[in-house]
JSON list of C-alpha atoms in Angstrom, two decimals:
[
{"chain": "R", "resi": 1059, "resn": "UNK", "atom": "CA", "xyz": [0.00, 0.00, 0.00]},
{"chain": "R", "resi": 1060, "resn": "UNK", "atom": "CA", "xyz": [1.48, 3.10, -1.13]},
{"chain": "R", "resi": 1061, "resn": "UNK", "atom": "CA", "xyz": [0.86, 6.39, 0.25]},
{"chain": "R", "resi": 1062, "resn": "UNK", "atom": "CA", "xyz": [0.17, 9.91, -1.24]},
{"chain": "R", "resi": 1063, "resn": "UNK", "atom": "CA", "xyz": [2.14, 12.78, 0.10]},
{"chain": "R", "resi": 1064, "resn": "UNK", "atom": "CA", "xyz": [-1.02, 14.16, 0.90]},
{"chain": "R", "resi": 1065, "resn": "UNK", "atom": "CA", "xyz": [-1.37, 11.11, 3.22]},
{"chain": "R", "resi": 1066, "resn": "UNK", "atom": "CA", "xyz": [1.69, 11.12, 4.87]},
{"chain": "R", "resi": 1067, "resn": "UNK", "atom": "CA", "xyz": [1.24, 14.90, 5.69]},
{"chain": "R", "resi": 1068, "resn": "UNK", "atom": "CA", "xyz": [-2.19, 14.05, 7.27]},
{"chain": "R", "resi": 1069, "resn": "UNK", "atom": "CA", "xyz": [-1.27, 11.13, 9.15]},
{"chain": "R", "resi": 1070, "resn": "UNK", "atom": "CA", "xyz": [2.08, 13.15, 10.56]},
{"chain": "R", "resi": 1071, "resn": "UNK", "atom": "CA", "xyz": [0.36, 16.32, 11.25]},
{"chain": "R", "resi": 1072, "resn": "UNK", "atom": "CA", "xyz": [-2.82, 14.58, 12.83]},
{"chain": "R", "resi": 1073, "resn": "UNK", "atom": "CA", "xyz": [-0.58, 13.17, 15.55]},
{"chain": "R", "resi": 1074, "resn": "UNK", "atom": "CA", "xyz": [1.84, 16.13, 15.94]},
{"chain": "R", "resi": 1075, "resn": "UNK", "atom": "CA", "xyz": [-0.86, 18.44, 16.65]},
{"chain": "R", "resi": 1076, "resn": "UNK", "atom": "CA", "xyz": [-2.64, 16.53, 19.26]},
{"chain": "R", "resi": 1077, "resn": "UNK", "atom": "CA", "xyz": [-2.60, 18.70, 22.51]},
{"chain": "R", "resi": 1078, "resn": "UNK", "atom": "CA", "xyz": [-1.21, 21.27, 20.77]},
{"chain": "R", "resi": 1079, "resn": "UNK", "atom": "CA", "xyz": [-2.45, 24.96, 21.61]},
{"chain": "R", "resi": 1080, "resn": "UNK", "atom": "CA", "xyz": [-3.14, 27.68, 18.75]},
{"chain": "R", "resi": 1081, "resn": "UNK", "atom": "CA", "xyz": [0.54, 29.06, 19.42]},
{"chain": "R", "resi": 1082, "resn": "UNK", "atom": "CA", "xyz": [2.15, 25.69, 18.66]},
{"chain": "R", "resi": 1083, "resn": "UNK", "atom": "CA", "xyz": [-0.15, 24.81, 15.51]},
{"chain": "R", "resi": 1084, "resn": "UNK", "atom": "CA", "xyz": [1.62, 28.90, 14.32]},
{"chain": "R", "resi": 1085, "resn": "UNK", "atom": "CA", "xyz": [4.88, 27.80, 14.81]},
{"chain": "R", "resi": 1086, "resn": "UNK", "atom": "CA", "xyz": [4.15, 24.10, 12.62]},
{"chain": "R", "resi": 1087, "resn": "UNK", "atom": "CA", "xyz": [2.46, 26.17, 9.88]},
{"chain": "R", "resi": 1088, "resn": "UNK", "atom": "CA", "xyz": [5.49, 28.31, 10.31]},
{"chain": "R", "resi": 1089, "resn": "UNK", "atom": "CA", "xyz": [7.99, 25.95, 9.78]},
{"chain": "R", "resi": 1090, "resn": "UNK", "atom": "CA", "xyz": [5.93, 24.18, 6.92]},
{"chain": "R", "resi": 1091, "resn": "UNK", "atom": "CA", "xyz": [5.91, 27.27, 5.08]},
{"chain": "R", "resi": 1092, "resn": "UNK", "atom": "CA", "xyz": [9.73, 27.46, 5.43]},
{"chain": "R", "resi": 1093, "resn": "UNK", "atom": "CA", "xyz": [9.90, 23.86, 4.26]},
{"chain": "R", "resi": 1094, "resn": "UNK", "atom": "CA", "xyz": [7.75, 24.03, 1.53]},
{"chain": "R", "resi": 1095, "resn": "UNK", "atom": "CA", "xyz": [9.46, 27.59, 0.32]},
{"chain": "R", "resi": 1096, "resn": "UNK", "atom": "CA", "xyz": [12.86, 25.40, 0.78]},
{"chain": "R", "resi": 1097, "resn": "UNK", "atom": "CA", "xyz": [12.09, 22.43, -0.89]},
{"chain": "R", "resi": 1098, "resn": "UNK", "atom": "CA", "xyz": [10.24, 23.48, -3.47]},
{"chain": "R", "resi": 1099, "resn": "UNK", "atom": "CA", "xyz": [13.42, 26.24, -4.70]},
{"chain": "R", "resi": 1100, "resn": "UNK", "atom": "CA", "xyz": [15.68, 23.23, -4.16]},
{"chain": "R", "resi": 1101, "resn": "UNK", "atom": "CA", "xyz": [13.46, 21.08, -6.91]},
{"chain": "R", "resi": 1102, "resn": "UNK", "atom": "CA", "xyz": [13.54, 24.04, -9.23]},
{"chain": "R", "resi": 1103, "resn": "UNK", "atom": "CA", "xyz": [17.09, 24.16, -8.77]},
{"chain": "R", "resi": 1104, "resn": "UNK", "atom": "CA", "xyz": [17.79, 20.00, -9.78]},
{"chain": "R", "resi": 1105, "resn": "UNK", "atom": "CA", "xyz": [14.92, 20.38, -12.84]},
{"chain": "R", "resi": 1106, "resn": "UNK", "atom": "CA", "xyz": [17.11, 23.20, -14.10]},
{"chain": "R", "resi": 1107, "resn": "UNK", "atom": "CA", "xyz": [20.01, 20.87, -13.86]},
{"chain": "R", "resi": 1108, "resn": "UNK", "atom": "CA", "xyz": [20.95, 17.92, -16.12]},
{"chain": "R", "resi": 1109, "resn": "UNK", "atom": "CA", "xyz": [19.46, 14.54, -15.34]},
{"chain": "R", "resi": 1110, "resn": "UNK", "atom": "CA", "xyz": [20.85, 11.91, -13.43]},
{"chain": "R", "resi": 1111, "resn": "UNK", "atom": "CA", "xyz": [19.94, 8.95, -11.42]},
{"chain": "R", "resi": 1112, "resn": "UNK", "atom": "CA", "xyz": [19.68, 9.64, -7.71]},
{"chain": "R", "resi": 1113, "resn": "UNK", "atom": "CA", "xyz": [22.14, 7.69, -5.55]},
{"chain": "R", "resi": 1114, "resn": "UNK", "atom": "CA", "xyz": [20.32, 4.82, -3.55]},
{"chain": "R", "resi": 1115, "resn": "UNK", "atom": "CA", "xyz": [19.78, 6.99, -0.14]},
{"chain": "R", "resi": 1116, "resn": "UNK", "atom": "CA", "xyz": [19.97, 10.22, -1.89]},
{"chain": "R", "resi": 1117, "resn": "UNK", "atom": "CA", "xyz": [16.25, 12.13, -1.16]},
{"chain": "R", "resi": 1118, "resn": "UNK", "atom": "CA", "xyz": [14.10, 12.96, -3.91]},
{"chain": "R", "resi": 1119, "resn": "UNK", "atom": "CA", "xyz": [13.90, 16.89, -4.54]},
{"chain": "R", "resi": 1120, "resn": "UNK", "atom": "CA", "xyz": [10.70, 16.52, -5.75]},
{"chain": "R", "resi": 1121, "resn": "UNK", "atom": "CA", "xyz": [8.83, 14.23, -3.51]},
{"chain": "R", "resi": 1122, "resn": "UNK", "atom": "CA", "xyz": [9.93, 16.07, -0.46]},
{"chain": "R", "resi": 1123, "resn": "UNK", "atom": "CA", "xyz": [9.18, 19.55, -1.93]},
{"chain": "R", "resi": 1124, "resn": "UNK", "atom": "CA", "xyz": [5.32, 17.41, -2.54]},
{"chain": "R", "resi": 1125, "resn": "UNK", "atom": "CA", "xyz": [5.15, 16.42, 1.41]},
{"chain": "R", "resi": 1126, "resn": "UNK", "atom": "CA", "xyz": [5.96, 19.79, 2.79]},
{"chain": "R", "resi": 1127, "resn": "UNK", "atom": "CA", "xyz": [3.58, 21.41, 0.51]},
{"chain": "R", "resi": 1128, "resn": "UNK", "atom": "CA", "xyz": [0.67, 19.10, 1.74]},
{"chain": "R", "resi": 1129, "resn": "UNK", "atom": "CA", "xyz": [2.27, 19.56, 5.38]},
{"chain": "R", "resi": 1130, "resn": "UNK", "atom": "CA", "xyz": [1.35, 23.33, 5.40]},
{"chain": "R", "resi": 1131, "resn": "UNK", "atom": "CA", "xyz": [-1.94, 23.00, 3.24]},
{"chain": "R", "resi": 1132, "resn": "UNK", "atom": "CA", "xyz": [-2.76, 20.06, 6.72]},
{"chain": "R", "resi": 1133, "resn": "UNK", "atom": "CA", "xyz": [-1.05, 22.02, 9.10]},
{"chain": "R", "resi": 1134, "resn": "UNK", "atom": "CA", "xyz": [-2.95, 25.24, 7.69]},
{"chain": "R", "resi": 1135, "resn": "UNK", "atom": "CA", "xyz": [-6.53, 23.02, 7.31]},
{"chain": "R", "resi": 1136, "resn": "UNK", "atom": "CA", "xyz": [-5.64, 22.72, 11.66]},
{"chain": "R", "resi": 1137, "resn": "UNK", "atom": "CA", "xyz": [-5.08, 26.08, 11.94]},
{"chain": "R", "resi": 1138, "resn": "UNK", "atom": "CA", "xyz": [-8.67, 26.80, 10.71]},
{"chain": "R", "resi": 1139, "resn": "UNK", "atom": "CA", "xyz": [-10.73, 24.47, 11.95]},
{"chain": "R", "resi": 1140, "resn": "UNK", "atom": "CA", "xyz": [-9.46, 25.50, 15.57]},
{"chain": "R", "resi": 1141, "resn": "UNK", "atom": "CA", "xyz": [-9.90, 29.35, 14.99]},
{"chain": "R", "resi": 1142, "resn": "UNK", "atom": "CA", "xyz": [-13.00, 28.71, 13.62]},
{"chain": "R", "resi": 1143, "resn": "UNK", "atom": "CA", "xyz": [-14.29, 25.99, 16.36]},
{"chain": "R", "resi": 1144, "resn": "UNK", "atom": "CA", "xyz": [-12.80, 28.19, 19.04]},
{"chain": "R", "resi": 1145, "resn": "UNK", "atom": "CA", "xyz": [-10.71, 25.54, 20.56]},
{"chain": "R", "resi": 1146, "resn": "UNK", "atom": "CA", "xyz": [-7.66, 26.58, 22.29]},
{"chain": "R", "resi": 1147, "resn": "UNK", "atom": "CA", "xyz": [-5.93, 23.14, 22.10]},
{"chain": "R", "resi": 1148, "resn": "UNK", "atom": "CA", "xyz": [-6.26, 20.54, 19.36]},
{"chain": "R", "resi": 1149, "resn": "UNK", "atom": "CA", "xyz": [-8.28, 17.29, 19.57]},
{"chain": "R", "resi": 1150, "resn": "UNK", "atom": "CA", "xyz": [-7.64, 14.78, 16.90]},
{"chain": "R", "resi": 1151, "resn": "UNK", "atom": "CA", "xyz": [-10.88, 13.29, 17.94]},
{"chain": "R", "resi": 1152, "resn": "UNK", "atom": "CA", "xyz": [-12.99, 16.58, 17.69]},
{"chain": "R", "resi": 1153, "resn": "UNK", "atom": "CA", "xyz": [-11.68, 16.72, 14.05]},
{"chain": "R", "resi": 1154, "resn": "UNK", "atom": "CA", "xyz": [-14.52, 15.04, 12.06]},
{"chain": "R", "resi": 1155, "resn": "UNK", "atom": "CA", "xyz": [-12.73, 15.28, 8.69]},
{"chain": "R", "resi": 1156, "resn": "UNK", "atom": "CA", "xyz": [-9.57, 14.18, 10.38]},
{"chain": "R", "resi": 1157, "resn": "UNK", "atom": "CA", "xyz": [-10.97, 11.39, 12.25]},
{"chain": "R", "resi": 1158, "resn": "UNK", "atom": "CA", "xyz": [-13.17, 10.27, 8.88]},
{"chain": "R", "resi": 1159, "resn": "UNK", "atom": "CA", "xyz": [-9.85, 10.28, 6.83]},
{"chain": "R", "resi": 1160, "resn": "UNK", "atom": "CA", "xyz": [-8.34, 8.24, 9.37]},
{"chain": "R", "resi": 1161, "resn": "UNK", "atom": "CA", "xyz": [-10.65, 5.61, 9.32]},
{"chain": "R", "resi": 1162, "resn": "UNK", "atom": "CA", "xyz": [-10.82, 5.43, 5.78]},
{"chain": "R", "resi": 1163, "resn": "UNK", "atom": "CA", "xyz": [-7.05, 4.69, 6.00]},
{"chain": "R", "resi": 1164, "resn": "UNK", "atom": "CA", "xyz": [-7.85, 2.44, 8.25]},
{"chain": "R", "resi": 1165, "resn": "UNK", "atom": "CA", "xyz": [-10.15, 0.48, 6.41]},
{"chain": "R", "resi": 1166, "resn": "UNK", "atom": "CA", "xyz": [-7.44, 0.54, 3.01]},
{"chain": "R", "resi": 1167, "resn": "UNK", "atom": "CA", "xyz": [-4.92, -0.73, 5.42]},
{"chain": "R", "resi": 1168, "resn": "UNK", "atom": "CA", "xyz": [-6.91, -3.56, 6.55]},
{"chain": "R", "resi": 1169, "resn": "UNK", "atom": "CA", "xyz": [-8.26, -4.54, 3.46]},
{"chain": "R", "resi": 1170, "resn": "UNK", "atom": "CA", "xyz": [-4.65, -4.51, 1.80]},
{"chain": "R", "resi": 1171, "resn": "UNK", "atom": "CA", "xyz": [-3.35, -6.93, 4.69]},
{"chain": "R", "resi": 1172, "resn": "UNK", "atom": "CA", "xyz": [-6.71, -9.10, 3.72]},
{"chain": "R", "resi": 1173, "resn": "UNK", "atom": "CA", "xyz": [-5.41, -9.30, 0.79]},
{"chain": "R", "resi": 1174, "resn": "UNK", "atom": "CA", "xyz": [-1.85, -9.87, 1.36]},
{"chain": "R", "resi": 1175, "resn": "UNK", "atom": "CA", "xyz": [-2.90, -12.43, 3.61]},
{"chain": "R", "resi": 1176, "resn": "UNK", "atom": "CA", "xyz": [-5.03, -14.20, 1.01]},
{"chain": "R", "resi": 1177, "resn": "UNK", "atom": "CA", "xyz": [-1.88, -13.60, -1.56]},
{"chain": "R", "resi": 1178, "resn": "UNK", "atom": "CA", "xyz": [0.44, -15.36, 0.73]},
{"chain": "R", "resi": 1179, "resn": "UNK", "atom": "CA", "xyz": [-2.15, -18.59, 1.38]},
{"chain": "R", "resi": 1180, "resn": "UNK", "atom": "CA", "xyz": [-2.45, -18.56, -2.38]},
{"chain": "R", "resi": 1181, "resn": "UNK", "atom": "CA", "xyz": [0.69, -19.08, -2.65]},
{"chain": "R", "resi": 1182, "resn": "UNK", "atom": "CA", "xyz": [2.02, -21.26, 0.15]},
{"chain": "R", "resi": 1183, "resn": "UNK", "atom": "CA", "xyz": [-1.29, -23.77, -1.83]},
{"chain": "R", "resi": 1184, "resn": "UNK", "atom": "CA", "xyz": [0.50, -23.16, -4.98]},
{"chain": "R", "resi": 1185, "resn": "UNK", "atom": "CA", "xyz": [3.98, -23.73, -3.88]},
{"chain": "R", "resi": 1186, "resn": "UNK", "atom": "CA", "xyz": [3.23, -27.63, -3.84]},
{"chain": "R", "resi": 1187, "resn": "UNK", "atom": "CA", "xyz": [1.29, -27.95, -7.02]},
{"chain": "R", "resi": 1188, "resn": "UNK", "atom": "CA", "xyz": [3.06, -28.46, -10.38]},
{"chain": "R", "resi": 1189, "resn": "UNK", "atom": "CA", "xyz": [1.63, -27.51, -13.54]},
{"chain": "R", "resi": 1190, "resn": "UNK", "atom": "CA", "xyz": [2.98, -29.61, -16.60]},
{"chain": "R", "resi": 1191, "resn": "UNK", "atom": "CA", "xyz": [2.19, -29.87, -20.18]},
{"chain": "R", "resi": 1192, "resn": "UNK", "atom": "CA", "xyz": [3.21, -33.58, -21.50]},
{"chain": "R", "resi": 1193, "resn": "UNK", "atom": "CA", "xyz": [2.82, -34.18, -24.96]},
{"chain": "R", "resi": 1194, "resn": "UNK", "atom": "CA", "xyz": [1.97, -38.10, -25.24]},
{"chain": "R", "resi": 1195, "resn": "UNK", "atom": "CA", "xyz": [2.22, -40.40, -28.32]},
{"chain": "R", "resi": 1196, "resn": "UNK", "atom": "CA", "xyz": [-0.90, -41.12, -30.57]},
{"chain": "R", "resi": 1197, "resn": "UNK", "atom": "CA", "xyz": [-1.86, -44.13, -28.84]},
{"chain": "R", "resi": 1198, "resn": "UNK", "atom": "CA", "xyz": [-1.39, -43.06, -25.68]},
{"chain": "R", "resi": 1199, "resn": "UNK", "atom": "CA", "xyz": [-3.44, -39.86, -26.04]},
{"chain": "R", "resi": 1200, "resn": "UNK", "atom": "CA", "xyz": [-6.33, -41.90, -27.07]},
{"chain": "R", "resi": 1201, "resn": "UNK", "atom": "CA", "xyz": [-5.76, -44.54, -24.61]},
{"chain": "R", "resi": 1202, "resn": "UNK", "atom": "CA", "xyz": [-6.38, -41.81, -21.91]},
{"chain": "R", "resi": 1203, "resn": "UNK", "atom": "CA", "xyz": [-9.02, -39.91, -23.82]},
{"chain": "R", "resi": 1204, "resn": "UNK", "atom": "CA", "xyz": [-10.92, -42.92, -23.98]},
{"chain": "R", "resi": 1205, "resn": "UNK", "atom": "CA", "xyz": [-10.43, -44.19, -20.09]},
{"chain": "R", "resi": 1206, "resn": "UNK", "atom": "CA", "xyz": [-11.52, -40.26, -19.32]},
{"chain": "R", "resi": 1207, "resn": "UNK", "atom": "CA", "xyz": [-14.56, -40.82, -21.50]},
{"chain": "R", "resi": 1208, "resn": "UNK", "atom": "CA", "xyz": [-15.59, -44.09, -20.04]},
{"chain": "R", "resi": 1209, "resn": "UNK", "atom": "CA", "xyz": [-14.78, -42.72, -16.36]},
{"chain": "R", "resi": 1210, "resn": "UNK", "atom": "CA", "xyz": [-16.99, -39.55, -17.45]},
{"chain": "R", "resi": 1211, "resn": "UNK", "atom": "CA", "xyz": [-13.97, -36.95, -16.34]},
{"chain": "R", "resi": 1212, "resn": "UNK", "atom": "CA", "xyz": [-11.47, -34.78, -18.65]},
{"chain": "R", "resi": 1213, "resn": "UNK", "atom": "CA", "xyz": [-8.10, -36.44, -20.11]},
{"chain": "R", "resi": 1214, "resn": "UNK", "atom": "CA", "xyz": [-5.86, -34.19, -17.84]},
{"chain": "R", "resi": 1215, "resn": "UNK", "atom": "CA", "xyz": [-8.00, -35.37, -14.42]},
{"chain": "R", "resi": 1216, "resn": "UNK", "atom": "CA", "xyz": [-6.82, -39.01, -15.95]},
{"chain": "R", "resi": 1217, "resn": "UNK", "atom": "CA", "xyz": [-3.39, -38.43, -16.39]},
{"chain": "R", "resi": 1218, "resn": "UNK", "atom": "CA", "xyz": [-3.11, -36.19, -12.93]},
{"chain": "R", "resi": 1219, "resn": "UNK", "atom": "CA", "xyz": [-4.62, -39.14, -10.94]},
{"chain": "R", "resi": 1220, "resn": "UNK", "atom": "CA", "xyz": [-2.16, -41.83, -12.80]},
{"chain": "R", "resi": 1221, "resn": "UNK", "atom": "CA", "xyz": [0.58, -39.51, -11.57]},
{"chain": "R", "resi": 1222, "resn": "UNK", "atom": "CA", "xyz": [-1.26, -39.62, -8.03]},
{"chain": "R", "resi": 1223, "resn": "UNK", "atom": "CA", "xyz": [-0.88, -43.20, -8.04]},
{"chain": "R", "resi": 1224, "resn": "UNK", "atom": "CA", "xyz": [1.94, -44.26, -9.66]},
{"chain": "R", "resi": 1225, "resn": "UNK", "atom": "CA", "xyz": [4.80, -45.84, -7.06]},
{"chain": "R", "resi": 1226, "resn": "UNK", "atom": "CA", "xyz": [8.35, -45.93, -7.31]},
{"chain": "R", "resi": 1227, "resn": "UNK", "atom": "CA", "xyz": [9.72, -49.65, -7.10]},
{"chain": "R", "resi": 1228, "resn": "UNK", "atom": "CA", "xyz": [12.78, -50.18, -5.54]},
{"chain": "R", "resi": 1229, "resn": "UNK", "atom": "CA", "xyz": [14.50, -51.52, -8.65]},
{"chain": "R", "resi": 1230, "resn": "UNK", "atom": "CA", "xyz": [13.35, -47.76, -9.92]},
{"chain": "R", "resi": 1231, "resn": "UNK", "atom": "CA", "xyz": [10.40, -49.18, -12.06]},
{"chain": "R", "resi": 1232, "resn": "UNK", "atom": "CA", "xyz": [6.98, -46.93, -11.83]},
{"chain": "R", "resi": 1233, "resn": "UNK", "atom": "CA", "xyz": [4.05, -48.58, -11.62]},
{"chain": "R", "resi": 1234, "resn": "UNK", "atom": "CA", "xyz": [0.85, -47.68, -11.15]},
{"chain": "R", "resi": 1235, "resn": "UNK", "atom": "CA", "xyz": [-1.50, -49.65, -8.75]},
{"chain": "R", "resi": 1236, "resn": "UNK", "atom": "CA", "xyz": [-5.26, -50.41, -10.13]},
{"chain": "R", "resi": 1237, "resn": "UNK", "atom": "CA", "xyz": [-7.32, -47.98, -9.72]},
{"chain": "R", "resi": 1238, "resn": "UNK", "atom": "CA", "xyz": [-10.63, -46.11, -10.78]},
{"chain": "R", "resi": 1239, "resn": "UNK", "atom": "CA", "xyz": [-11.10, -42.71, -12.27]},
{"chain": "R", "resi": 1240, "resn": "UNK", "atom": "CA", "xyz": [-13.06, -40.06, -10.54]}
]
């Protein structure tokens, strides 16, 4: 599950500004705008620039210049709602479009370990299964097509349950056992 910048800035700034009064929320909309004015001349600088691959730890310009941006336009969205609520100190749970985001989060997160979970059965099932194609003589394709016919199932359910049965001798010989087709 990948998140938005937007998302990130939510989530940070919805648990940074819990508790905080109306002076603290100034000074994080004070320092986002800082950020965001930093950031954001730092990415015009490296698009002016020629390309090049960034090194494997190296931050992307662009992606941080992104988060602080949606840091102040969160931190700003705080800002409001407790001028215009009145409160003097900042309760993530009083914050209905806060509190709505975060349980739509919520609810993508647990879904996306559902299905991750689901993934990972699938394939721990899957690991022990084999999938072949076997390309069998004339005779022997209509040998099977006509046992599958008789035992009212397709050719490959006949051939998958002759490999279910067959045995190993100890001299190395296969052989398989009687049995009947279901």
């Amino acid at each position: 599950m990948i998140w938005s910048s937007k998302d990130v800035a939510r989530d940070l700034v919805r648990h940074r500004a819990a508790g905080l009064t109306t002076v603290g929320v100034d000074k994080a909309v004070a320092e986002a705008t800082v950020g965001e004015r930093e950031t954001e001349a730092e990415r015009r600088e490296v698009l002016r620039g020629p390309f090049r691959e960034l090194e494997p730890f190296e931050r992307d310009s662009e992606e941080l210049a992104e988060r602080w941006a949606a840091k102040h336009i969160e931190w700003r969205r705080v800002r409001s709602l407790m001028e215009s609520s009145g409160w003097t100190v900042y309760e993530s749970e009083q914050d209905v479009e806060g509190t709505a985001w975060a349980q739509e989060c919520e609810a993508h997160r647990a879904g996306f370990l559902e299905q991750q979970a689901a993934h990972q059965a699938r394939r721990r099932d899957e690991k022990d299964k084999l999938r072949a194609e076997v390309w069998l003589t004339a005779p022997a394709g209509r040998r099977i097509r006509t046992l599958a016919a008789r035992a009212g199932v397709c050719p490959d359910r006949v051939v998958a349950q002759l490999a279910e049965h067959a045995v190993l001798g100890e001299d190395g010989m296969v052989s398989v056992p009687d049995f009947t087709p279901r």
